[in-house]
XYZ file of C-alpha atoms in Angstrom:
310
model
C 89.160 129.047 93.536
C 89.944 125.269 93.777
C 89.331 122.655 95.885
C 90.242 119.052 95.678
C 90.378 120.256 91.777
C 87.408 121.315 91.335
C 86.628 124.900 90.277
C 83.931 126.844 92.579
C 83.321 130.346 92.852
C 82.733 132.343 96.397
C 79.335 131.923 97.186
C 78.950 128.574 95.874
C 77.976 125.044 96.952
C 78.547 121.688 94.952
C 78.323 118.147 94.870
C 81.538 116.227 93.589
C 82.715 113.091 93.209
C 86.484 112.484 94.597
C 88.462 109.664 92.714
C 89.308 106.625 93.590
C 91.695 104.559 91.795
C 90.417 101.381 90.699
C 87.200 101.980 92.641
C 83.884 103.864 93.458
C 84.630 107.703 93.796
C 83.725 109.587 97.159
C 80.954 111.926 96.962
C 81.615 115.242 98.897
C 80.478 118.556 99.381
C 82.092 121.589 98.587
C 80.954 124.625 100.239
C 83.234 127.950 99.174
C 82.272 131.149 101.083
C 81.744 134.221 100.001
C 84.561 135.477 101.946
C 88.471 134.206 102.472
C 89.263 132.071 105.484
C 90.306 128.688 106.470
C 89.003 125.193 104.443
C 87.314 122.900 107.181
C 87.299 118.899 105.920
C 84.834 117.046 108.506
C 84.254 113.034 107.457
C 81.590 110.619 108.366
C 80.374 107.569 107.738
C 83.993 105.622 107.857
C 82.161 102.984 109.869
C 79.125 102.464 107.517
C 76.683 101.984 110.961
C 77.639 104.868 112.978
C 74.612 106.727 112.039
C 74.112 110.104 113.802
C 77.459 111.685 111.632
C 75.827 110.573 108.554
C 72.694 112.438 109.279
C 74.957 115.513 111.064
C 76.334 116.435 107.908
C 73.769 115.784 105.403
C 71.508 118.992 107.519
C 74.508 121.101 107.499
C 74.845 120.352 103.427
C 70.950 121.497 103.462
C 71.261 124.476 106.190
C 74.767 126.341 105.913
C 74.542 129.503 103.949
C 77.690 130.049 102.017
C 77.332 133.888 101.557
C 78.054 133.916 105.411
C 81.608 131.883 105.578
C 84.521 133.036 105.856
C 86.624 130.224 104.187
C 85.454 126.922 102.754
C 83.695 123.308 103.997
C 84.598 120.027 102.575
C 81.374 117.783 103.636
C 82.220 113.745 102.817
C 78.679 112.753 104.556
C 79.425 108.817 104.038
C 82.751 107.458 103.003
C 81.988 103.816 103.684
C 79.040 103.442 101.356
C 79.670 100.200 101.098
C 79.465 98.860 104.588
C 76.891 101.174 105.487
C 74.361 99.525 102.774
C 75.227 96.183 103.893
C 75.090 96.994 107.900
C 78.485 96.185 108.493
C 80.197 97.101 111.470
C 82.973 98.781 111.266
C 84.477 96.991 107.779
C 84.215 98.065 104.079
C 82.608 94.195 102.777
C 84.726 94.885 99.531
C 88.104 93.784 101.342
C 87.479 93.233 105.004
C 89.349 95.777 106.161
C 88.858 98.954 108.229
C 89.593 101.893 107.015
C 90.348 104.085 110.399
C 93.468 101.349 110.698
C 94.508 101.709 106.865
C 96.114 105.326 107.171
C 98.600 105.857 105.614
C 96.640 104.109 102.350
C 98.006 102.506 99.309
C 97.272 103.295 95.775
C 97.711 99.954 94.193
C 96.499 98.221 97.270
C 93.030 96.723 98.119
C 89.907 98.931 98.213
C 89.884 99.874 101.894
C 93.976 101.047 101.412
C 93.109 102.507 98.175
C 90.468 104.823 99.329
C 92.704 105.809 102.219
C 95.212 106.795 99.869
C 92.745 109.193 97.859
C 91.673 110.706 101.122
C 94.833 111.494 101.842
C 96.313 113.036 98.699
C 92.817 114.825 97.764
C 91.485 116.074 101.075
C 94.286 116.626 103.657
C 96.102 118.952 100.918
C 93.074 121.195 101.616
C 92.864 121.359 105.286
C 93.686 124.117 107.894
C 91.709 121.401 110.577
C 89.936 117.948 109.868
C 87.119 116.761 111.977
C 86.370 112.892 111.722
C 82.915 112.239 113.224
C 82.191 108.648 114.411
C 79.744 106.844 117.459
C 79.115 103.738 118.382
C 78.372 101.051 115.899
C 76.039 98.340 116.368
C 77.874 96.571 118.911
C 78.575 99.499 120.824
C 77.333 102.022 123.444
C 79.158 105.064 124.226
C 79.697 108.043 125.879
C 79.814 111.086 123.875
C 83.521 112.338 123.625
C 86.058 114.092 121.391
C 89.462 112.159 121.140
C 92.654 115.017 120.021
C 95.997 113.928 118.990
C 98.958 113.645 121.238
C 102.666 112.945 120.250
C 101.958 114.968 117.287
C 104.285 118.001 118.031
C 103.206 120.925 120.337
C 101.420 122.876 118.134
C 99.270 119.898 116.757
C 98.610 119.033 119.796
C 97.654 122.741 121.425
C 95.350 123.936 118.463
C 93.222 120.480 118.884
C 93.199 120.837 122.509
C 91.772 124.379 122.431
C 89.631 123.404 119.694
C 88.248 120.439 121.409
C 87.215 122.594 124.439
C 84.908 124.238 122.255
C 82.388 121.224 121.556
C 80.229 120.513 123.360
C 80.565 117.139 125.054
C 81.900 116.501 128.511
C 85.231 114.417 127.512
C 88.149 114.913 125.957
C 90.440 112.220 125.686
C 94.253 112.411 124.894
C 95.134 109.888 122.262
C 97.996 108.169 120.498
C 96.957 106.517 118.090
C 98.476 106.688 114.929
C 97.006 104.714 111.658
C 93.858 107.083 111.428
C 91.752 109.071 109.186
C 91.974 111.512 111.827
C 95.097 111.007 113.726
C 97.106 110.068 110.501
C 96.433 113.474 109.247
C 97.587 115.238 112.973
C 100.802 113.204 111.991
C 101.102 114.981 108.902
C 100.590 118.546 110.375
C 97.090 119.004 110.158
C 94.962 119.777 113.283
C 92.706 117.178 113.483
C 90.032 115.552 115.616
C 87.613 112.560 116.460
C 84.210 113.331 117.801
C 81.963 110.047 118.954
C 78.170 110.275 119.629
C 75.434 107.728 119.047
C 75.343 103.822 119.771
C 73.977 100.445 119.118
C 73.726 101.136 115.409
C 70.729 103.649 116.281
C 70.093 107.659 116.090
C 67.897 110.337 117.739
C 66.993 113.576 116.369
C 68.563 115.422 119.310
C 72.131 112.990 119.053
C 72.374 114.415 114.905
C 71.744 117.994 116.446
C 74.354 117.965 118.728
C 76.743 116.614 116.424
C 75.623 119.609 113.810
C 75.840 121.929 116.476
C 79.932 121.088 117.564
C 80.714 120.945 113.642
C 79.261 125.021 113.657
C 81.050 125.191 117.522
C 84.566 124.428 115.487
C 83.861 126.595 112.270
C 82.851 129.532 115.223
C 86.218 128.596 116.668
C 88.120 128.588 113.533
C 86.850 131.741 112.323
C 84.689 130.137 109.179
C 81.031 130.843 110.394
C 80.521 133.962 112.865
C 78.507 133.209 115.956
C 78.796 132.293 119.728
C 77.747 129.092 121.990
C 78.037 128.786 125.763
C 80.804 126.965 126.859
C 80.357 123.656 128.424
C 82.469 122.056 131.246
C 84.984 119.586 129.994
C 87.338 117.106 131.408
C 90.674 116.023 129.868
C 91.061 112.047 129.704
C 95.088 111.941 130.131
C 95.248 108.192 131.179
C 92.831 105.960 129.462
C 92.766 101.724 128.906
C 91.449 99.872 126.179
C 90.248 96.181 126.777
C 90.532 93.926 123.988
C 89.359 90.190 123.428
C 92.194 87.721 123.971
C 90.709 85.189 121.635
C 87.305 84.555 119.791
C 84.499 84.104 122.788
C 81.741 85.579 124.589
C 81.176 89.122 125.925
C 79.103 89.563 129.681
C 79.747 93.666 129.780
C 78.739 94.398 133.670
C 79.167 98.944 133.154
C 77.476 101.109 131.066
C 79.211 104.030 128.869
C 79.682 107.371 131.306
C 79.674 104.828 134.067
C 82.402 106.156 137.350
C 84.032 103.116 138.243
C 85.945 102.384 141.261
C 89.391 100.897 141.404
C 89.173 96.740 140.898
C 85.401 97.085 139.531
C 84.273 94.597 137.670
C 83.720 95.765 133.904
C 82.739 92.455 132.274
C 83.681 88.389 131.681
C 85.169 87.021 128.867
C 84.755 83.217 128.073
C 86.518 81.618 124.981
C 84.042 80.225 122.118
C 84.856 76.570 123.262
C 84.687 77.117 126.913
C 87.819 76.186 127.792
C 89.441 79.893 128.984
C 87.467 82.719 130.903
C 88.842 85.780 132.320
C 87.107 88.780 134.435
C 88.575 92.226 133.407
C 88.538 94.472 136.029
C 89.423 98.654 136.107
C 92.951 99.247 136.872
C 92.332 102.515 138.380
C 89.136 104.816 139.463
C 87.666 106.147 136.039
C 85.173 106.629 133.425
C 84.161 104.540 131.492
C 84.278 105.523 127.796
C 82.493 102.754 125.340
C 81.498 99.350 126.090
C 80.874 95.987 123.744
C 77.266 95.292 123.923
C 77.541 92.391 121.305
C 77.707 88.975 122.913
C 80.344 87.501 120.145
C 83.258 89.155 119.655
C 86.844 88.259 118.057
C 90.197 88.120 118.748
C 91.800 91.453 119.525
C 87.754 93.144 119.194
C 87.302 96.187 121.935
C 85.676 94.883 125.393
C 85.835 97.942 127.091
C 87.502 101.765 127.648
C 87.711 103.714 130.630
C 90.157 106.771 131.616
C 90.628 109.472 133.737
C 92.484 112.615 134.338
């Protein structure tokens, strides 16, 4: 058969490199199995520091056995080679720019848009679902969580929903947002989903298992690998806030990711880089609270803080 066009025969794994005009290709895995099914495309490494993806998918390149899937595995292990060689957070150095807000890309645009554009034309074409993992980068602590798409059309929307239940973290948060690798590809049709897990630019042995462990949950769920995991209680983030920094300043965080917060808690001050405007940002509502800035400098429109509830 062919994938991403590339010829592979059942049974077979390969390493290939997906072009990129202008630019570096991305280097992906192509696992066909020996029997016909759905084609799984799960990403990492979009933000080059969010480490415990990276690692996720480079065991499941060494561990799955293609003569037991049903259907085919498109592995991209680490898109953002670039910023993840030069510990950037969150940016590809090339252009500045982040790729999870470049969706839908450009093919004569910079190199962040232009890589964007490849991923879509080479990689959603493939995919029955699409599985973006991130965690926190260095300047951020999280709890884990599985964002699914919402105002994507009913069935978008109900397939990543049931498929989120069966990962393994303890949130799943209803999101809207639109510019994506993930959720630009739920606009298009696709099932698709974000899993975060890790923090603070660092990984643990048991943080890359889990995330291996909810890629095999979803190809159990989706039919591609056969096998069974205990379910594991879940709650549904319907109503969720996202702090951002007004202007370029300082960060005092006063929660922790997973914290419960009550209703007027205080999350954390904000005080302008010349010390002229401050601002205490306080929970709107009883919640969770989903990922936090750790990093004392942050810049205009940067995340603060998250926090949701049912």
């Amino acid at each position: 058969m062919t994938l991403c066009g590339f010829e592979i025969a059942p049974g077979e794994k390969r390493q290939v490199k997906l072009p990129v005009p202008g630019g570096a290709p991305l280097e992906a895995w192509l696992l066909c199995g020996a029997h016909p099914g759905k084609t799984l495309v799960v990403t990492a490494g979009v933000h080059g520091c969010e480490y415990v993806g990276i690692l996720a998918l480079q065991k499941l390149v060494e561990t799955l056995d293609c003569a037991t899937l049903y259907g085919q595995v498109i592995l991209l292990p680490l898109v953002n080679s670039k910023g993840f060689f030069a510990g950037v957070k969150q940016l590809n150095p090339a252009d500045g720019r982040n790729l999870n807000r470049e969706f839908p890309g450009k093919a004569d645009g910079t190199e962040t848009q232009r890589m964007a554009w490849a991923i879509e034309k080479l990689l959603y074409p493939e995919a029955d679902f699409l599985l973006d993992l991130h965690g926190g980068d260095w300047n951020e602590e999280l709890a884990p969580l599985v964002f699914f798409p919402c105002g994507a059309g009913q069935t978008v929307e109900r397939e990543t929903r049931r498929a989120a239940q069966a990962l393994s973290v303890s949130m799943r948060v209803c999101s809207t947002t639109r510019n994506g690798l993930y959720s630009w590809a739920a606009q298009k049709g696709i099932p698709a989903l974000l899993l975060e897990r890790g923090g603070n630019g660092r990984w643990t042995s048991e943080e890359v298992d889990a995330d291996r462990e909810d890629v095999l949950r979803l190809m159990n769920h989706l039919g591609i690998r056969k096998g069974e995991f205990d379910a594991v209680p879940q709650t549904e983030i319907a109503k969720a806030v996202y702090e951002e920094a007004p202007a370029d300043g300082y960060w005092f965080p006063e929660v922790c990711a997973g914290q419960e917060v009550l209703k007027d808690e205080l999350l954390g001050r904000w005080k302008s880089s010349d010390g002229t405007q401050s601002c205490e940002v306080r929970a709107r509502f009883a919640g969770r609270v989903l990922y936090e800035t750790t990093a004392l400098g942050v810049r205009r429109n940067d995340p603060l803080v998250a926090y949701g509830t049912a």
